[in-house]
PDB file of C-alpha atoms in Angstrom:
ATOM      1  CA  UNK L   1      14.275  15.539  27.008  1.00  0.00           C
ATOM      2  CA  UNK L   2      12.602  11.927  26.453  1.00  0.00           C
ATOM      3  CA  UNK L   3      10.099  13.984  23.672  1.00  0.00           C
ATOM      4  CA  UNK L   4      13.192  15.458  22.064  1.00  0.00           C
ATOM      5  CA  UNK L   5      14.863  12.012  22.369  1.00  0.00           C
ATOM      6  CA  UNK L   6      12.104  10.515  20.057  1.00  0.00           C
ATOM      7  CA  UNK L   7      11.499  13.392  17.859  1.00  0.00           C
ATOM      8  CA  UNK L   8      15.351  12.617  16.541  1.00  0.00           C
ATOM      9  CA  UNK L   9      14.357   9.112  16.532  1.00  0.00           C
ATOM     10  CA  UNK L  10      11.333   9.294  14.514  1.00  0.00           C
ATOM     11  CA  UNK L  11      13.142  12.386  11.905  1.00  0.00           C
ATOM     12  CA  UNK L  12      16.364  10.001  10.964  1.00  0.00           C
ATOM     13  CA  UNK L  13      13.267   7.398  10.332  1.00  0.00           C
ATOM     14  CA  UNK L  14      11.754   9.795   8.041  1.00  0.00           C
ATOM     15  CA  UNK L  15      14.961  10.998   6.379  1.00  0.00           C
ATOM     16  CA  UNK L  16      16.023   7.595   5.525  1.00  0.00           C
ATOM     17  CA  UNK L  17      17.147   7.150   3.027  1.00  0.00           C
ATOM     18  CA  UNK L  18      16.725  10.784   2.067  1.00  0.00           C
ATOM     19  CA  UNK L  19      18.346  13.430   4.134  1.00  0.00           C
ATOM     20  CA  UNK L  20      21.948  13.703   5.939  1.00  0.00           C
ATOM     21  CA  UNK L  21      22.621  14.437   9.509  1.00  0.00           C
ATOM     22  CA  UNK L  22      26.436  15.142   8.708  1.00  0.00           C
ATOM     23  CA  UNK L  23      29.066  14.465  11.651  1.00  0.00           C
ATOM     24  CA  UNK L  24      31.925  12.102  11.687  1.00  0.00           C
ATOM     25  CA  UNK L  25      31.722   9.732  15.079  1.00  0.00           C
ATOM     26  CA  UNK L  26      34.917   7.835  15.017  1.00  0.00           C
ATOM     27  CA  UNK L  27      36.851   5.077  13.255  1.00  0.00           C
ATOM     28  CA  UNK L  28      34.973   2.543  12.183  1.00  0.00           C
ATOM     29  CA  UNK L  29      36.367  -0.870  13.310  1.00  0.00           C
ATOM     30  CA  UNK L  30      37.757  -3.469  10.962  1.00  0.00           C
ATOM     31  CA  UNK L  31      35.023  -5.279   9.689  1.00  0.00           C
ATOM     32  CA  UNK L  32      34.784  -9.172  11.094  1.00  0.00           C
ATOM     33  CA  UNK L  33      33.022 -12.050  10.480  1.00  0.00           C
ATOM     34  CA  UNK L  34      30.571 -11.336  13.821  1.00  0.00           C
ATOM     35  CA  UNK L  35      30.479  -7.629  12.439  1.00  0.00           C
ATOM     36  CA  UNK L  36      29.428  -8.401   9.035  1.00  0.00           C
ATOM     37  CA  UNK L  37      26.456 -10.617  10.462  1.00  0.00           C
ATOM     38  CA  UNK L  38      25.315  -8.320  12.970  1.00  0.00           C
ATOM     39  CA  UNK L  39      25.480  -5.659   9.818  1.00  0.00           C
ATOM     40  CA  UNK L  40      23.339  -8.070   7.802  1.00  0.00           C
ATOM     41  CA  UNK L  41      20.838  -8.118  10.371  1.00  0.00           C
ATOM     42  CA  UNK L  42      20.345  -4.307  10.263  1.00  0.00           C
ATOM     43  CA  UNK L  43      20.356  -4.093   6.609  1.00  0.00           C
ATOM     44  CA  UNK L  44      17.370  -6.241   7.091  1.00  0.00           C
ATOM     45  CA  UNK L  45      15.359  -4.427   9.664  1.00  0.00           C
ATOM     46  CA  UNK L  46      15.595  -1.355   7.897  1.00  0.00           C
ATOM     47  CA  UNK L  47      14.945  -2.698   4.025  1.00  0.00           C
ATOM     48  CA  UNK L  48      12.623  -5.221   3.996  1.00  0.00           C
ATOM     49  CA  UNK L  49       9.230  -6.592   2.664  1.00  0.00           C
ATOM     50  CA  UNK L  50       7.724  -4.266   5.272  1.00  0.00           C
ATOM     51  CA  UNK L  51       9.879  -1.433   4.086  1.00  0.00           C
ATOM     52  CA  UNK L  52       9.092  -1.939   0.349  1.00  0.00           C
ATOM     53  CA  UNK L  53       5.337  -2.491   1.454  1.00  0.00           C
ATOM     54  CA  UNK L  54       5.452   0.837   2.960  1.00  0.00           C
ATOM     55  CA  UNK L  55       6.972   2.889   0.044  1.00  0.00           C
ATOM     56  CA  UNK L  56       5.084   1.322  -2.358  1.00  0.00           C
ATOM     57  CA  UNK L  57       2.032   2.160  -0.578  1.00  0.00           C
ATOM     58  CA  UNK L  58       2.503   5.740   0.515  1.00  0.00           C
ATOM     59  CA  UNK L  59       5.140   7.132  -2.452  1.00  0.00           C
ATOM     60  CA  UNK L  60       4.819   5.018  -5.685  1.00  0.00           C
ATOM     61  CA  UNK L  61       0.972   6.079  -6.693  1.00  0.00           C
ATOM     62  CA  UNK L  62       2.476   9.799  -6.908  1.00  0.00           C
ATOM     63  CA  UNK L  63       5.078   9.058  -7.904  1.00  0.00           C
ATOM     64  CA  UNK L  64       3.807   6.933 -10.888  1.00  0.00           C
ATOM     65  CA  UNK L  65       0.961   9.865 -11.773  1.00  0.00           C
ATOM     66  CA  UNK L  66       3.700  12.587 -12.085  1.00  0.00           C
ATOM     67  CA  UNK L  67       5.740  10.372 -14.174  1.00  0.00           C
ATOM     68  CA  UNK L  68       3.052   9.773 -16.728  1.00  0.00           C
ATOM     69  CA  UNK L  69       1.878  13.307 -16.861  1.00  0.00           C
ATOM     70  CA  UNK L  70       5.611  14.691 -17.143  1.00  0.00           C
ATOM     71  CA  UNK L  71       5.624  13.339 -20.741  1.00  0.00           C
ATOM     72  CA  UNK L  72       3.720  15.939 -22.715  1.00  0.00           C
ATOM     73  CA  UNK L  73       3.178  13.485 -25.578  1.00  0.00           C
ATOM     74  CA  UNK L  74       1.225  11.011 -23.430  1.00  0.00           C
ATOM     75  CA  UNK L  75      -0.327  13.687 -20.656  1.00  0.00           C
ATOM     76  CA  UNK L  76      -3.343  14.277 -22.631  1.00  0.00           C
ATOM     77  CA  UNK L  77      -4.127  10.687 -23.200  1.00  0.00           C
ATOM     78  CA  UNK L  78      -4.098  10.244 -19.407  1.00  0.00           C
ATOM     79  CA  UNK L  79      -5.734  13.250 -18.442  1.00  0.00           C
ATOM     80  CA  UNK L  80      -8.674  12.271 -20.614  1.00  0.00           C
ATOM     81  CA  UNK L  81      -8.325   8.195 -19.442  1.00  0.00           C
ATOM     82  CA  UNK L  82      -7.884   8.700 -15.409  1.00  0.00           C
ATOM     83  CA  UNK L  83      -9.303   4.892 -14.989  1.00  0.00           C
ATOM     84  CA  UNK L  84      -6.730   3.410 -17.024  1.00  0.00           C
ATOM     85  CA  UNK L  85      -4.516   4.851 -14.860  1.00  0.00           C
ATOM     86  CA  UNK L  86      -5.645   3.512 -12.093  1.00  0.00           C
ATOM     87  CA  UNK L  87      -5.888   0.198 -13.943  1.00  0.00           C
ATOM     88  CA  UNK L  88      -2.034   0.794 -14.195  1.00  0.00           C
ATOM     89  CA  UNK L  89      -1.273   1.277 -11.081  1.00  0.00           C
ATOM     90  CA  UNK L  90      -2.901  -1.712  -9.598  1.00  0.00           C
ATOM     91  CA  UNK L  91      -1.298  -3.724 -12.085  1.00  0.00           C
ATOM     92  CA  UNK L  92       2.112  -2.679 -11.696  1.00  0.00           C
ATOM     93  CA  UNK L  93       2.564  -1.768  -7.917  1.00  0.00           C
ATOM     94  CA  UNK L  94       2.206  -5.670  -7.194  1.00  0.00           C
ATOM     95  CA  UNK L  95       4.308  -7.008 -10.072  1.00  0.00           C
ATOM     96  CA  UNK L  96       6.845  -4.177  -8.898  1.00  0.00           C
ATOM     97  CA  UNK L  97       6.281  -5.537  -5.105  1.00  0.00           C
ATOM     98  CA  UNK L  98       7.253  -9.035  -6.345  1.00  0.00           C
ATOM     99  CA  UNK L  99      10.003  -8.414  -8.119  1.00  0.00           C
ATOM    100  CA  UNK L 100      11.679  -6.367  -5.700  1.00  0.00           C
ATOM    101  CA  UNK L 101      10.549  -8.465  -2.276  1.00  0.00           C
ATOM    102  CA  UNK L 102      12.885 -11.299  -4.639  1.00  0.00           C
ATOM    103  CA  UNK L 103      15.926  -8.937  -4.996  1.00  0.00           C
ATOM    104  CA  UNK L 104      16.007  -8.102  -0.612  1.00  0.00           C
ATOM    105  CA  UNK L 105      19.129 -10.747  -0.070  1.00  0.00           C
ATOM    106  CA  UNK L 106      20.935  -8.946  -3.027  1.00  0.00           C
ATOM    107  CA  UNK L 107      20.372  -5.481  -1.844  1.00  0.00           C
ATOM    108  CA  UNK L 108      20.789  -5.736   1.723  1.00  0.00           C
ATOM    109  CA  UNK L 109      23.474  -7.891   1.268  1.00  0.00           C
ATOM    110  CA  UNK L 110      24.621  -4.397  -0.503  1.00  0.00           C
ATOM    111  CA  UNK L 111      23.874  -2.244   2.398  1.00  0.00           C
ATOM    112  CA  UNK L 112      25.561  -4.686   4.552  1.00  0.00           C
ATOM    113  CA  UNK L 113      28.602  -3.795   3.336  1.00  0.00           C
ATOM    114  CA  UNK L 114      27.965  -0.510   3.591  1.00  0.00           C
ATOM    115  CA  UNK L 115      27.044  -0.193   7.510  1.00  0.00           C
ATOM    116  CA  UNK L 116      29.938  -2.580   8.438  1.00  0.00           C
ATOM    117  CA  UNK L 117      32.611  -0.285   6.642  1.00  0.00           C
ATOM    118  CA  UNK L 118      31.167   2.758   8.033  1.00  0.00           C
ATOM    119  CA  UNK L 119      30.269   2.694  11.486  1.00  0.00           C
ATOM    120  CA  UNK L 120      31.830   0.819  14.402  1.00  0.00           C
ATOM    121  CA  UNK L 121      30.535  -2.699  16.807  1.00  0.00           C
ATOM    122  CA  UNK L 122      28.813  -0.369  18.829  1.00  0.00           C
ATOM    123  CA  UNK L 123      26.970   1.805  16.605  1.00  0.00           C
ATOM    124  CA  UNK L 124      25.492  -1.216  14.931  1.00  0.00           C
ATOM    125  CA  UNK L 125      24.910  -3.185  18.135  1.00  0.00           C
ATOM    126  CA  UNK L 126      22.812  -0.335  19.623  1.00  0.00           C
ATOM    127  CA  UNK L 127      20.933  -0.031  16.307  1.00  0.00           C
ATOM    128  CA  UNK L 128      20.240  -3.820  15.687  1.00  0.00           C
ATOM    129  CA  UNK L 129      19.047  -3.467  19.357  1.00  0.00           C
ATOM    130  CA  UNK L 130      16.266  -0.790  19.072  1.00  0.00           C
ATOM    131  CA  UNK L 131      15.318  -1.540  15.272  1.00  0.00           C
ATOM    132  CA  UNK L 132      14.671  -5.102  17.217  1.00  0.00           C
ATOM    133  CA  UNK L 133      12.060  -3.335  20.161  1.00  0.00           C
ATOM    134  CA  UNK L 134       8.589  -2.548  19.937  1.00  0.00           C
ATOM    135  CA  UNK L 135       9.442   1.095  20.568  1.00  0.00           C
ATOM    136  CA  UNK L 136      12.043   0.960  18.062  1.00  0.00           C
ATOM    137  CA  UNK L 137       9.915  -0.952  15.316  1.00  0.00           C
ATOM    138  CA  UNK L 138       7.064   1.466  15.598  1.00  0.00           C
ATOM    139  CA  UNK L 139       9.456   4.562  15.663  1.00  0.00           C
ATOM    140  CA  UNK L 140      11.148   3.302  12.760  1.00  0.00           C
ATOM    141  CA  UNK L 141       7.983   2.243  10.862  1.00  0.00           C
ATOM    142  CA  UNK L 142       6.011   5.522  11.643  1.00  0.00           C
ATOM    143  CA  UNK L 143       9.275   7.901  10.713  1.00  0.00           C
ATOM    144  CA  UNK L 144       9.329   5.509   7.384  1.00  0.00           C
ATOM    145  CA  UNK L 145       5.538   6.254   6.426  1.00  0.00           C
ATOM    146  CA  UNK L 146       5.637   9.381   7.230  1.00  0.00           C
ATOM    147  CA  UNK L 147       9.001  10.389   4.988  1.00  0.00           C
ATOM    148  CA  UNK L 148       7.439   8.323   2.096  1.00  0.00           C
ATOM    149  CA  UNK L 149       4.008   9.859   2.229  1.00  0.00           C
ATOM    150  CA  UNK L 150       5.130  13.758   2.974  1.00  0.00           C
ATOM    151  CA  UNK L 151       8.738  13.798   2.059  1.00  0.00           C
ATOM    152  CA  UNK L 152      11.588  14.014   4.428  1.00  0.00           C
ATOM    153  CA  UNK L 153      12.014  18.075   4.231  1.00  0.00           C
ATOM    154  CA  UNK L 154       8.632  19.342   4.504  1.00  0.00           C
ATOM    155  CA  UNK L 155       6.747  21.064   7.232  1.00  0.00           C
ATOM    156  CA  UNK L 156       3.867  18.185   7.193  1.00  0.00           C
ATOM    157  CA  UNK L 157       6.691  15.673   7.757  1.00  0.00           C
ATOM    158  CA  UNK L 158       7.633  17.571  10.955  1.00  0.00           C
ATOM    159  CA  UNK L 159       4.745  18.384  12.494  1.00  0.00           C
ATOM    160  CA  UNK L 160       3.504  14.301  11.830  1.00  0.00           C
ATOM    161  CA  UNK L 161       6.899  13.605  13.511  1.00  0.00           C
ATOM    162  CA  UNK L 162       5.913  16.223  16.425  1.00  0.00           C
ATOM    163  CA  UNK L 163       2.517  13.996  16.767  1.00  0.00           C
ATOM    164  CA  UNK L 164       3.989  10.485  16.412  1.00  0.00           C
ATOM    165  CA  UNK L 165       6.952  11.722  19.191  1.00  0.00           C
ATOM    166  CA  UNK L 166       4.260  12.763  21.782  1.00  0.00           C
ATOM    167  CA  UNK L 167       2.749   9.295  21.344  1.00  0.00           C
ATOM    168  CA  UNK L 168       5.420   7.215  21.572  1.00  0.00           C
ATOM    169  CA  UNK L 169       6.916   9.349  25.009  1.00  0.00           C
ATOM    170  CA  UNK L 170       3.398   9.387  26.814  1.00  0.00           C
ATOM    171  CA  UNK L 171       3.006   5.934  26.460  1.00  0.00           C
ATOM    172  CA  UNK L 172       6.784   4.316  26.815  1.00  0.00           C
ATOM    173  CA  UNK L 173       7.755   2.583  29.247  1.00  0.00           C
ATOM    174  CA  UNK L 174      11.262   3.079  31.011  1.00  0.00           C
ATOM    175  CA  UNK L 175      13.329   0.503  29.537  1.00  0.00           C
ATOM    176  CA  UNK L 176      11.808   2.004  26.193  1.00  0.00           C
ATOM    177  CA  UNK L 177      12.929   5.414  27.000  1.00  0.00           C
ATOM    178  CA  UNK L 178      16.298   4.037  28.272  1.00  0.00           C
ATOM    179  CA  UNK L 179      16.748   1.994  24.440  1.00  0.00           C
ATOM    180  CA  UNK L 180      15.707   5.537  22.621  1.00  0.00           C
ATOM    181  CA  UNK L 181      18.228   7.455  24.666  1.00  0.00           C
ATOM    182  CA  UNK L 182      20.589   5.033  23.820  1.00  0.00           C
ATOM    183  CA  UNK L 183      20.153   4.930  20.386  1.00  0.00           C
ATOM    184  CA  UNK L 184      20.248   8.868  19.498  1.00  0.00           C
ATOM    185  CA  UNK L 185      22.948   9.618  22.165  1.00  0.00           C
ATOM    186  CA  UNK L 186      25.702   6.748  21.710  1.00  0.00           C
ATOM    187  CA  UNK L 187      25.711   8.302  17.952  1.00  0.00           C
ATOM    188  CA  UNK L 188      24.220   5.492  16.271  1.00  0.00           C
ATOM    189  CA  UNK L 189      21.070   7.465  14.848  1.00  0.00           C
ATOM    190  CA  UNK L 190      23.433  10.019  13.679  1.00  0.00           C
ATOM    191  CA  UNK L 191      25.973   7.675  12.070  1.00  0.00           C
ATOM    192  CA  UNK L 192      22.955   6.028  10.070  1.00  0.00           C
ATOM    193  CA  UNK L 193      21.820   9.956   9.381  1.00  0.00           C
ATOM    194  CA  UNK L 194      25.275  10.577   7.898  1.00  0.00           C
ATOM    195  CA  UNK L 195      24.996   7.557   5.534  1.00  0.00           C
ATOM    196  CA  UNK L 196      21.628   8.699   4.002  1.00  0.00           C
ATOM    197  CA  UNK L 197      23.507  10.092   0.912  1.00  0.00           C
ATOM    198  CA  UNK L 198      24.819   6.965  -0.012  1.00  0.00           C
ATOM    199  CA  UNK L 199      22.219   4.228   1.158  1.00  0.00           C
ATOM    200  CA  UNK L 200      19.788   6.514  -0.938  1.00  0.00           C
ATOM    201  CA  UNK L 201      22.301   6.234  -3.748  1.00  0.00           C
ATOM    202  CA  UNK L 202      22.362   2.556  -3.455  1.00  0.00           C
ATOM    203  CA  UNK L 203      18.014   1.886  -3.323  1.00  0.00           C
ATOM    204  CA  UNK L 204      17.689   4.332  -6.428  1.00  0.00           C
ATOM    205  CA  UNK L 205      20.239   2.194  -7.952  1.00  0.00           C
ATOM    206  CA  UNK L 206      18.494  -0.956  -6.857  1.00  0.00           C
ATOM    207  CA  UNK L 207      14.860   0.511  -8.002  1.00  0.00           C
ATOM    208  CA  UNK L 208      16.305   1.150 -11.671  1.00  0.00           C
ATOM    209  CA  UNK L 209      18.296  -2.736 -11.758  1.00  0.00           C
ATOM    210  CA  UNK L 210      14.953  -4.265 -10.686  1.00  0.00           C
ATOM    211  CA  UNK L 211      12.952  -2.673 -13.222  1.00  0.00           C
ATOM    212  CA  UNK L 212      15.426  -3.097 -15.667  1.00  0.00           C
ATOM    213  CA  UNK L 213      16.183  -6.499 -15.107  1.00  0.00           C
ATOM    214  CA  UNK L 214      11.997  -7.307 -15.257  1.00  0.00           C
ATOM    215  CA  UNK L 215      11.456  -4.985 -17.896  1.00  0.00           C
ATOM    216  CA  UNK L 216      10.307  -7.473 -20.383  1.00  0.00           C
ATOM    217  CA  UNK L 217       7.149  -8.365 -17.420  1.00  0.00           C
ATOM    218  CA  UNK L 218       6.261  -4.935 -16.670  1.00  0.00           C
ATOM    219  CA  UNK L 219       5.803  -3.936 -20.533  1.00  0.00           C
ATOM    220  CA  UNK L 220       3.523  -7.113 -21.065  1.00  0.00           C
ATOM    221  CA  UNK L 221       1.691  -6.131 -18.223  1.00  0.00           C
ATOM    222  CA  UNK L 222       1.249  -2.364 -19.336  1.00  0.00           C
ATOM    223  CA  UNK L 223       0.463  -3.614 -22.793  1.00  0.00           C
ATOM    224  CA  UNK L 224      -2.132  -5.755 -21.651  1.00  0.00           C
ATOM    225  CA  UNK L 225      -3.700  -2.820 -19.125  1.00  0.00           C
ATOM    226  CA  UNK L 226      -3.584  -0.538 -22.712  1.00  0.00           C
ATOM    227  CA  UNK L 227      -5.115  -3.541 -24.514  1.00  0.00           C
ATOM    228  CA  UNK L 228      -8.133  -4.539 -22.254  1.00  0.00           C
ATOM    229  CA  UNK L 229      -8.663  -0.657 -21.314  1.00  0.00           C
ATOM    230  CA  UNK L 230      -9.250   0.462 -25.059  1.00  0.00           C
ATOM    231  CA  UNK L 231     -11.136  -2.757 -25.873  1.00  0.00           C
ATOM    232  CA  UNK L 232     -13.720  -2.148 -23.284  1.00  0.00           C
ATOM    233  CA  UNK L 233     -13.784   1.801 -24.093  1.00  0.00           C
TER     234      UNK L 233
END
């Protein structure tokens, strides 16, 4: 039981914000000003500098390749340049970082909203509770890694999960067990599960506006990686 406990821990971790757990689990209550705050402070533990860190770092360098290789026009010219590339990556992934590390407030601020409409006091209590304990920060960051590196749905993902799950059990303690059990059985895990679908909707959304709104930078900063690469060629 305290293994399977964690496993559904870590695999909402690694779904979000990617994969639903469907099930409705009550009203949610009306929204107050205590609500809205303690909503805030969730939207922040699970989206922050940490969070983008972590996606950047595990998902954008794929990402990025199988974007520039998808166009068949400039494939060829990065098949036979791999180091500019490379140069592009490590120019962009921190200007990206930036940028997007400056947009948090507006974006959690976003998914604030969101959580406070949609689940109830208690849901987002118990959350804001073990996203705030060690167990709960290292669940959440290892399920987060691991989605963003394998992909939620994938057999890799699972079995990573299956690892990570009998780490966490053999070493927590009991008040750590007691916080996990809490979390995945009072409904809050699933609730967040459920709202995959949309948060996802909202941080592709929030990707695009970033870029868009900076796209001025990042084309400087790819024009200059073009310019200095062919120079030295």
């Amino acid at each position: 039981m305290r293994k399977l406990v964690m496993v559904s821990a870590l695999a909402l971790c690694a779904a979000m914000p990617a994969n639903a757990v469907a099930g409705p689990l009550g009203t949610p209550d009306i929204a107050t000003e205590a609500q809205n705050k303690e909503a805030l402070a969730l939207a922040a533990l699970m989206l922050n500098a940490e969070t983008v860190d972590t996606s950047l770092r595990e998902g954008f360098e794929k990402e990025f390749r199988a974007a520039l290789f998808a166009n068949p026009a400039s494939a060829p010219i990065f098949k036979d340049h791999p180091k500019l590339v490379d140069n592009l990556i490590s120019t962009l992934k921190p200007v990206l970082r930036d940028f997007m590390v400056a947009d948090l407030p507006n974006v959690q601020s976003q998914l604030a909203s969101i959580l406070a409409d949609e689940m109830t006091n208690k849901q987002i209590s118990v959350a804001v509770t073990f996203l705030n304990s060690p167990i709960g920060q290292e669940a959440f960051k290892s399920g987060v890694a691991a989605g963003a590196k394998l992909g939620a749905d994938s057999a890799e993902t699972d079995k990573l999960i299956d690892e990570i799950a009998n780490n966490l059990t053999e070493k927590a303690s009991p008040e750590d067990q007691a916080l996990t059990a809490t979390f995945v059985l009072s409904g809050a895990a699933d609730k967040l599960g459920s709202l995959t679908p949309e948060i996802a909707k909202l941080t592709e959304q929030w990707g695009k506006k970033v870029s868009d709104d900076n796209s001025d930078v990042i084309i400087a900063k790819t024009t200059e990686v073009f310019t200095q690469y062919f120079a030295e060629e």
